[in-house]
């Protein structure tokens, strides 16, 4: 089963979950992040701990006060190529999340 998880960032506390999912037999996991970091949080990027396939979307970030938005490119092509059977959208506050929801509804 092809599973794609779309997140704002790859938070360190989620890495063990993603690693465990990637190790499941019959699961082809891809995790996609809209940004390397969130300017409102102090997380390091723990790429060396990733044991799952992942992508970081290119984009432009805007940040003002508590608001943060990233306008990404490339999600549509990635969704078409990977063609997930399960799509998990980890939020609602980024345009890429809405794009993924529209893609899933059309499928």
Short mmCIF file of C-alpha atoms in Angstrom, two decimals:
data_model
loop_
_atom_site.label_atom_id
_atom_site.label_comp_id
_atom_site.label_asym_id
_atom_site.label_seq_id
_atom_site.Cartn_x
_atom_site.Cartn_y
_atom_site.Cartn_z
CA UNK A 1 0.00 0.00 0.00
CA UNK A 2 1.36 3.41 -1.01
CA UNK A 3 0.96 5.92 1.84
CA UNK A 4 1.82 9.60 1.55
CA UNK A 5 1.90 11.81 4.64
CA UNK A 6 1.95 15.56 4.06
CA UNK A 7 3.24 17.65 6.98
CA UNK A 8 4.22 21.25 7.57
CA UNK A 9 7.64 20.22 8.96
CA UNK A 10 9.24 16.91 9.94
CA UNK A 11 9.06 17.30 13.72
CA UNK A 12 11.60 15.22 15.68
CA UNK A 13 8.92 13.55 17.79
CA UNK A 14 7.23 12.16 14.64
CA UNK A 15 10.36 10.48 13.26
CA UNK A 16 9.96 7.22 15.27
CA UNK A 17 6.36 6.89 14.02
CA UNK A 18 7.38 7.44 10.40
CA UNK A 19 10.30 5.00 10.76
CA UNK A 20 7.98 2.34 12.22
CA UNK A 21 5.44 2.82 9.41
CA UNK A 22 8.18 2.56 6.77
CA UNK A 23 9.32 -0.76 8.27
CA UNK A 24 5.85 -2.33 7.99
CA UNK A 25 5.64 -5.04 5.39
CA UNK A 26 3.47 -4.04 2.47
CA UNK A 27 3.70 -0.30 3.21
CA UNK A 28 5.48 2.03 0.81
CA UNK A 29 5.70 5.26 2.82
CA UNK A 30 6.62 8.71 1.55
CA UNK A 31 6.58 11.72 3.90
CA UNK A 32 6.44 15.19 2.35
CA UNK A 33 7.14 18.45 4.20
CA UNK A 34 6.22 21.93 3.03
CA UNK A 35 9.20 23.43 4.89
CA UNK A 36 12.46 22.45 6.57
CA UNK A 37 11.54 24.48 9.65
CA UNK A 38 8.78 26.53 11.21
CA UNK A 39 9.92 30.03 12.24
CA UNK A 40 7.66 29.80 15.31
CA UNK A 41 9.38 26.66 16.65
CA UNK A 42 12.90 25.76 17.64
CA UNK A 43 13.40 22.32 16.06
CA UNK A 44 16.50 20.94 14.42
CA UNK A 45 16.17 18.97 11.21
CA UNK A 46 17.10 15.36 12.09
CA UNK A 47 17.62 13.98 8.58
CA UNK A 48 20.23 11.47 9.78
CA UNK A 49 17.47 9.67 11.74
CA UNK A 50 15.09 9.27 8.78
CA UNK A 51 14.61 5.66 7.65
CA UNK A 52 11.75 6.54 5.32
CA UNK A 53 11.43 8.11 1.88
CA UNK A 54 10.80 11.83 2.09
CA UNK A 55 10.59 15.00 0.06
CA UNK A 56 10.95 18.64 0.94
CA UNK A 57 8.83 20.83 -1.33
CA UNK A 58 10.30 24.03 -2.71
CA UNK A 59 8.45 27.15 -1.73
CA UNK A 60 8.28 30.72 -0.53
CA UNK A 61 7.57 31.42 3.14
CA UNK A 62 5.78 34.38 4.67
CA UNK A 63 5.87 34.95 8.42
CA UNK A 64 4.26 37.73 10.43
CA UNK A 65 3.61 37.38 14.15
CA UNK A 66 1.93 34.05 14.85
CA UNK A 67 1.03 33.56 11.19
CA UNK A 68 3.18 31.45 8.90
CA UNK A 69 2.34 30.32 5.39
CA UNK A 70 4.36 28.52 2.74
CA UNK A 71 3.49 28.61 -0.94
CA UNK A 72 4.94 25.44 -2.49
CA UNK A 73 5.57 24.07 -5.95
CA UNK A 74 5.76 20.48 -7.07
CA UNK A 75 3.15 18.77 -4.92
CA UNK A 76 0.82 17.99 -7.82
CA UNK A 77 3.57 16.29 -9.81
CA UNK A 78 4.71 14.35 -6.74
CA UNK A 79 1.17 13.13 -6.06
CA UNK A 80 0.74 12.03 -9.68
CA UNK A 81 4.08 10.16 -9.69
CA UNK A 82 3.67 8.43 -6.32
CA UNK A 83 -0.11 7.94 -6.73
CA UNK A 84 -0.83 7.20 -3.05
CA UNK A 85 -3.59 4.82 -2.05
CA UNK A 86 -3.71 6.53 1.36
CA UNK A 87 -3.13 10.25 1.81
CA UNK A 88 -2.70 11.72 5.30
CA UNK A 89 -2.83 15.51 5.43
CA UNK A 90 -1.30 16.75 8.69
CA UNK A 91 -3.04 20.08 9.02
CA UNK A 92 -5.16 22.69 7.32
CA UNK A 93 -3.17 25.94 7.57
CA UNK A 94 -0.95 25.61 4.49
CA UNK A 95 -2.04 25.91 0.84
CA UNK A 96 -0.37 22.56 0.03
CA UNK A 97 -2.74 20.83 2.47
CA UNK A 98 -5.74 22.17 0.58
CA UNK A 99 -4.16 21.23 -2.75
CA UNK A 100 -3.71 17.65 -1.50
CA UNK A 101 -7.31 17.50 -0.27
CA UNK A 102 -8.60 18.67 -3.67
CA UNK A 103 -6.38 16.10 -5.40
CA UNK A 104 -7.72 13.31 -3.16
CA UNK A 105 -11.35 14.32 -3.65
CA UNK A 106 -10.91 14.22 -7.42
CA UNK A 107 -9.37 10.75 -7.22
#
